[in-house]
Short mmCIF file of C-alpha atoms and ligand atoms in Angstrom, two decimals:
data_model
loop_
_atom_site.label_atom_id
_atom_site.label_comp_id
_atom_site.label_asym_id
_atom_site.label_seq_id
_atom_site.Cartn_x
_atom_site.Cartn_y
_atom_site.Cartn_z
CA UNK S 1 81.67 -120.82 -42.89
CA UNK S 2 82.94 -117.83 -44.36
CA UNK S 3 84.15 -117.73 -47.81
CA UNK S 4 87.33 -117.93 -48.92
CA UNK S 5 88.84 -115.84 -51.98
CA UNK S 6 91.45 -114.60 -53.89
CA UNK S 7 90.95 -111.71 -56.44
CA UNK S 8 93.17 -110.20 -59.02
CA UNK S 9 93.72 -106.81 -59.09
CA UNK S 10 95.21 -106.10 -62.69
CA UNK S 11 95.96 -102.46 -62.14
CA UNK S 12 96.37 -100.27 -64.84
CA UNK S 13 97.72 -103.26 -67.13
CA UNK S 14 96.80 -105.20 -69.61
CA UNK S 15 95.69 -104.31 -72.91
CA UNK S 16 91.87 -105.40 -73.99
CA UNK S 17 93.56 -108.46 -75.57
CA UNK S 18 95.80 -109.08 -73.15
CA UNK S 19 92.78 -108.76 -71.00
CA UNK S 20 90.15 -111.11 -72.13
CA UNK S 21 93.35 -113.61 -73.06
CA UNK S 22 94.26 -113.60 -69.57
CA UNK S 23 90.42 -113.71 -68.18
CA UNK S 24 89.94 -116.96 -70.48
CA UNK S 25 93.11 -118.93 -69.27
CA UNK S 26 92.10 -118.48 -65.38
CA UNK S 27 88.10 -119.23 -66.17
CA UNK S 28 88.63 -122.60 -68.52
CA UNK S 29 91.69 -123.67 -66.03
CA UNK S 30 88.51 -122.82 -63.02
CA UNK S 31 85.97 -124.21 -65.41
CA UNK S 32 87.72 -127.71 -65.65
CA UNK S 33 89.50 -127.51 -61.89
CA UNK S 34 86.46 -126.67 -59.58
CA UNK S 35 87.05 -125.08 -56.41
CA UNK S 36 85.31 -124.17 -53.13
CA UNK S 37 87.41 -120.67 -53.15
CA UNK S 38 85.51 -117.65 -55.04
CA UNK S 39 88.09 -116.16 -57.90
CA UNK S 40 87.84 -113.06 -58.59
CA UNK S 41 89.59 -110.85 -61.20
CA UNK S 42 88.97 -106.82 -61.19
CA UNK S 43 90.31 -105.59 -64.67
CA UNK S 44 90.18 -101.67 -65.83
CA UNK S 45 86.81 -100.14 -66.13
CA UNK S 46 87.22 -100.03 -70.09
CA UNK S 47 87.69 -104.33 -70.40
CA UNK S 48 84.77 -105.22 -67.72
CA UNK S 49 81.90 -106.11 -70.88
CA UNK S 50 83.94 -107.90 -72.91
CA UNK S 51 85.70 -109.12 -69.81
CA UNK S 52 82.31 -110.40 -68.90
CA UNK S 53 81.33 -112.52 -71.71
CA UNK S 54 84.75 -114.57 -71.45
CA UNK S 55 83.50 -115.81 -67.59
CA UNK S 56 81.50 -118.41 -66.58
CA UNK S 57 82.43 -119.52 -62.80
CA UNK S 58 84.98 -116.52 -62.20
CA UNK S 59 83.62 -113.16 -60.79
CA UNK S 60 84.29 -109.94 -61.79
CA UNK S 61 85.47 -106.52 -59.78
CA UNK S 62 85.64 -103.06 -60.76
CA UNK S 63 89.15 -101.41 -59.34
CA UNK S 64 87.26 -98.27 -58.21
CA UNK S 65 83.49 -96.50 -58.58
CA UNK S 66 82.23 -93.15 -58.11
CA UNK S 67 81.35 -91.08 -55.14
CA UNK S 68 77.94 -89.64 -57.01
CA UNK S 69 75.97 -91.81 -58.59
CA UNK S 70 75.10 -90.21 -61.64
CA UNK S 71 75.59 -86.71 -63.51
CA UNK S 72 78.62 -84.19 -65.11
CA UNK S 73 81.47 -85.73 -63.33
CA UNK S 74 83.44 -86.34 -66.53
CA UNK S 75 85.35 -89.11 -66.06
CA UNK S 76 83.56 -90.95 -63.73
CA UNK S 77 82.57 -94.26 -63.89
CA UNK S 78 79.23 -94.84 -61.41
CA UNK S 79 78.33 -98.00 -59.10
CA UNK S 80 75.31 -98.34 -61.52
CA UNK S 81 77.33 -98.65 -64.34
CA UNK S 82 79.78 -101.22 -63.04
CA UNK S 83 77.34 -102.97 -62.17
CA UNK S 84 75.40 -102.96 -65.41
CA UNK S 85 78.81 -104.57 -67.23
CA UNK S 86 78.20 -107.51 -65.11
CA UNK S 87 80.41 -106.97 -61.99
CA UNK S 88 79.73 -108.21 -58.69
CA UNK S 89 82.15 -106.44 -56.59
CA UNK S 90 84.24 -103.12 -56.58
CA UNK S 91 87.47 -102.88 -55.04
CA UNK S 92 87.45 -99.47 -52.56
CA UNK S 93 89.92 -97.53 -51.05
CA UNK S 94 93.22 -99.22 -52.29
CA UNK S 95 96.55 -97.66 -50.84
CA UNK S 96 97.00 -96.49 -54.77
CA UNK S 97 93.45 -94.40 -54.83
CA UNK S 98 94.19 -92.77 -51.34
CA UNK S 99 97.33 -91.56 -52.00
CA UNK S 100 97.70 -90.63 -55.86
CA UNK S 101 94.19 -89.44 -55.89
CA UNK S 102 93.25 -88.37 -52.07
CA UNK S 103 90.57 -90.57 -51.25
CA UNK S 104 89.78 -90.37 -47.41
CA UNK S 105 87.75 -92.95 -45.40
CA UNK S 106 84.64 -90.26 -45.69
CA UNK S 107 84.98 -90.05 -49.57
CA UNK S 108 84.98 -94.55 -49.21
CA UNK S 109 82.02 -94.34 -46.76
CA UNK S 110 79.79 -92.69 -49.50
CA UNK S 111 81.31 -95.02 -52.43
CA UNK S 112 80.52 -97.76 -50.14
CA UNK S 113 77.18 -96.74 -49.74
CA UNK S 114 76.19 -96.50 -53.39
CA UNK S 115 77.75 -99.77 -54.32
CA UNK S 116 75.58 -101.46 -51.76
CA UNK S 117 72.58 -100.01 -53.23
CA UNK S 118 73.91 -101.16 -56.39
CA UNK S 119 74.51 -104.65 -55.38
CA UNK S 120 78.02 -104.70 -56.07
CA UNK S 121 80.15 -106.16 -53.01
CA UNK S 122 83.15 -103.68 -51.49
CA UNK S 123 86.21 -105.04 -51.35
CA UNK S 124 87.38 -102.52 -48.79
CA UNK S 125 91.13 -101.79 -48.39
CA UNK S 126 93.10 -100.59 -45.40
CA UNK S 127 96.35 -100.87 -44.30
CA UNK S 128 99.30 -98.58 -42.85
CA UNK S 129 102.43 -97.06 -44.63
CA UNK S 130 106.03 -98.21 -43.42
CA UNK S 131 106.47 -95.19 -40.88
CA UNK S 132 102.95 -95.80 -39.60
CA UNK S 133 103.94 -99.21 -38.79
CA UNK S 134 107.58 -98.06 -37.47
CA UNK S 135 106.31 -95.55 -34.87
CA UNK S 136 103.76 -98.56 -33.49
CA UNK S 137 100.63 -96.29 -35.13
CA UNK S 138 99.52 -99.19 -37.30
CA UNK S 139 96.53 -100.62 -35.35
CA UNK S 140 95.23 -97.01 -34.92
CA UNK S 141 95.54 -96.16 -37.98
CA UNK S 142 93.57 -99.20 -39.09
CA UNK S 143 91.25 -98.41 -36.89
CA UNK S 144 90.44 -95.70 -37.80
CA UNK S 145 90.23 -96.80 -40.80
CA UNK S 146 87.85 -99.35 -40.76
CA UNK S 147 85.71 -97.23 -37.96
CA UNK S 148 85.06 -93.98 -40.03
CA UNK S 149 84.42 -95.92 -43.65
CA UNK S 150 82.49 -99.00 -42.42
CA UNK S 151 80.98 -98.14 -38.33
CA UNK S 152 77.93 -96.28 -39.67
CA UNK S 153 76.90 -99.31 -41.91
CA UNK S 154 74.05 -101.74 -40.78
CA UNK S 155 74.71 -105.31 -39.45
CA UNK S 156 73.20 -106.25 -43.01
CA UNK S 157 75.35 -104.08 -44.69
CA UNK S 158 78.65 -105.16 -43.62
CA UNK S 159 77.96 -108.93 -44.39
CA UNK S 160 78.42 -107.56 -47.76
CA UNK S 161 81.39 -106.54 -47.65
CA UNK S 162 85.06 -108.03 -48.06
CA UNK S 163 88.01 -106.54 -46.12
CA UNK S 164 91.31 -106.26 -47.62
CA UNK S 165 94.43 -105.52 -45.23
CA UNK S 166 97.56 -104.70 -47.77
CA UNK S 167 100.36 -103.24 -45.51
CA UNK S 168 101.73 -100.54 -48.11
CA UNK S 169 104.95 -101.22 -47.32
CA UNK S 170 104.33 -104.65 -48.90
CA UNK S 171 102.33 -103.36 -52.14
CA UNK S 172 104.69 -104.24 -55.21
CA UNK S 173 108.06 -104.20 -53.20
CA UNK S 174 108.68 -107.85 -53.08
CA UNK S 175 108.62 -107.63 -49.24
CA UNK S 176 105.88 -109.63 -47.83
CA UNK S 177 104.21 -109.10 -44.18
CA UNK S 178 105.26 -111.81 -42.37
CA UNK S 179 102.26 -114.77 -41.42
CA UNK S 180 102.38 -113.74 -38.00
CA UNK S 181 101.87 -109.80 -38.85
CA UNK S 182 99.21 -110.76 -41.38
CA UNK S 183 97.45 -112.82 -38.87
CA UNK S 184 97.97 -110.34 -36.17
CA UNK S 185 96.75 -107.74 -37.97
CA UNK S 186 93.34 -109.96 -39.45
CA UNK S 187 92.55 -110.58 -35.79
CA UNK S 188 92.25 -106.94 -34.82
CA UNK S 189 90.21 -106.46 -37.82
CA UNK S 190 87.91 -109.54 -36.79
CA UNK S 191 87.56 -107.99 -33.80
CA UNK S 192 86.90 -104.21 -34.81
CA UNK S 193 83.90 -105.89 -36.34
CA UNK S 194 83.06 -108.07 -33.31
CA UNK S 195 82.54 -104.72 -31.42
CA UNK S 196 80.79 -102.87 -33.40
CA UNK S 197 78.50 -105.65 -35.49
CA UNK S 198 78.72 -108.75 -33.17
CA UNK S 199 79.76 -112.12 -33.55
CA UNK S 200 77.97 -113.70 -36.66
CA UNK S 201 79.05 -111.23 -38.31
CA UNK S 202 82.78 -110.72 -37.05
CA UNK S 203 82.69 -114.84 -38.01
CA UNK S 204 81.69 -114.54 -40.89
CA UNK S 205 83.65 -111.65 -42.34
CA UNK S 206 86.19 -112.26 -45.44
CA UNK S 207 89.43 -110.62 -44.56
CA UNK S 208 92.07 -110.68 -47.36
CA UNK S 209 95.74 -110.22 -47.23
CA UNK S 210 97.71 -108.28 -50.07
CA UNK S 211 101.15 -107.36 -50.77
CA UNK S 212 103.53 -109.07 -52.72
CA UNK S 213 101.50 -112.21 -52.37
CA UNK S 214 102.65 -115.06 -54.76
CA UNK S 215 103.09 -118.20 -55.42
CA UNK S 216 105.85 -119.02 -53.06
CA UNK S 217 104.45 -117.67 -49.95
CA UNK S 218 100.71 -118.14 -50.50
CA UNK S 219 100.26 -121.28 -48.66
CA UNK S 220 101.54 -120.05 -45.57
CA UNK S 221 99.91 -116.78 -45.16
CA UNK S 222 96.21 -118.47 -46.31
CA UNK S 223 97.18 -121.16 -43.13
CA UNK S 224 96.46 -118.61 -40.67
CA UNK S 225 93.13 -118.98 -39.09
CA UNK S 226 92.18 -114.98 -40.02
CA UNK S 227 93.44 -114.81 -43.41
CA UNK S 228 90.88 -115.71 -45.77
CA UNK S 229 92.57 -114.86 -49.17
CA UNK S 230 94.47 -112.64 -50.92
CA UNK S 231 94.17 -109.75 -53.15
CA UNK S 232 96.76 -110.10 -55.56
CA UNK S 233 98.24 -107.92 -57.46
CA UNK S 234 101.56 -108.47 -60.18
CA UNK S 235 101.30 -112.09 -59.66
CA UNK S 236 97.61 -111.69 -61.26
CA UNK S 237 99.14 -110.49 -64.30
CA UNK S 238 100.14 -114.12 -64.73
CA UNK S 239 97.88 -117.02 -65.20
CA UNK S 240 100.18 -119.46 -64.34
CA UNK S 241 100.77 -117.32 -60.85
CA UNK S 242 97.84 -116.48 -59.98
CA UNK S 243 95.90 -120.08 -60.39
CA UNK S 244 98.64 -121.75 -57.95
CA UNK S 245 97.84 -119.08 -55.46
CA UNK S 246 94.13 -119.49 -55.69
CA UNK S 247 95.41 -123.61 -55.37
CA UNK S 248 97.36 -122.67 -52.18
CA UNK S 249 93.99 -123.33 -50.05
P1 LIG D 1 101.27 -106.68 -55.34
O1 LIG D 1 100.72 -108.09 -55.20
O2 LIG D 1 101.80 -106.37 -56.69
O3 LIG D 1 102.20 -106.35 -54.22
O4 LIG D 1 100.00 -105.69 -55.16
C1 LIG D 1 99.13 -105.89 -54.11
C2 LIG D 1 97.96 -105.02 -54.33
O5 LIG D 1 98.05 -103.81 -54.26
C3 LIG D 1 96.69 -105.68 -54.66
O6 LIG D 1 95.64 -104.76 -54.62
#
């Protein structure tokens, strides 16, 4: 059985307050309300220790790591480090990193790499711009995706690791891939992986959808058979929101 989850990705919001307010309303309401799905929340780098200490049951994800693991990269914020704040798994190669700050599926491979070997879990994003997806590129282009950052793991490797499919096109506009493009797309994926790392694998991959994800249309984009969560993103802001789309399962 593969696992089901929805994370929050809180952006660039939120102050430290805000934060650990936020953190505490979703972990009690979890703490009280058990559930089968994993919850995760991935706050900025600068709230994940005090972050930390308000969880109990809820996970923690960095938005981002570095592609060296240690040394003068001011700036930087290593694998190592997330990890040390308590962190289980990094969000990698969201739309937002590739195109504000350039990140190519090489770049991802090696960030991949030394979260691995740091123990933190990728939550690996892909997905295809509005254009891409006009001019029928968008399979290719998540191909090739998915081929150049995650093909030269191991078998072992990739059971790690989380795939996130968030259409840009659907990131913070309000406009949501439809269930049938979600599941379309989560299919290919599932099979990308089937080729390349076989069928136990393939099964048990966790393939999130994101974009504009809420409330309102959770339920019916979880019901497909390869959508295994969501990675949300304004509706995390909210604790309300983004408990009744982890209770859309
Ligand atoms: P929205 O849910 O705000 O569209 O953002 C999705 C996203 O980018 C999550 O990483």
């Amino acid at each position: 059985m593969r696992k089901l989850i929805v994370a929050g990705n809180w952006k660039m919001n939120m102050t430290l307050q805000e934060g650990i307010e936020l953190a505490k309303a979703v972990n009690d309401f979890f703490d009280k309300n058990p559930t089968d799905v994993e919850v995760i929340i991935a706050p900025p780098f600068i709230h994940l220790p005090d972050v930390a200490r308000s969880l109990t049951g809820v996970q923690l994800s960095a938005q981002n790591c570095a592609s060296e693991p240690k040394g003068a990269y001011t700036g930087e914020v290593s694998a190592g480090m997330i990890r040390s704040c308590g962190a289980r798994y990094v969000i990698l190669g969201h739309s937002e990193r590739r195109t504000y700050f350039k990140e190519d599926d090489n770049l991802l491979h090696k960030k991949i790499i030394l979260a691995l070997g740091q123990e933190l879990k990728p939550i690996f994003c892909c997905g295809e711009v509005l254009a891409e997806r006009e001019a029928g590129n968008h399979f290719n282009l998540v191909r090739e995706q998915v081929e150049t950052a995650l093909f030269a793991l191991g078998a072992e490797e990739l059971s790690q690791i989380v795939i996130a499919y968030e259409p840009i096109w659907a990131i913070g506009t309000g406009v949501t891939a439809t269930p049938a493009q979600a599941q379309e797309m989560h299919a290919f994926i599932r099979d990308l992986i089937r080729s390349q790392f076989g069928d136990p694998v393939a099964d048990d991959l966790t393939i999130l959808y994101g974009g504009s994800c809420k409330p309102s249309n959770a339920r019916e984009l979880f019901s497909n058979t390869d959508v295994d969560g969501g990675l949300i993103g304004g509706a995390s802001l909210d604790a309300d929101d983004f408990i009744a789309i982890v209770l859309s399962f």
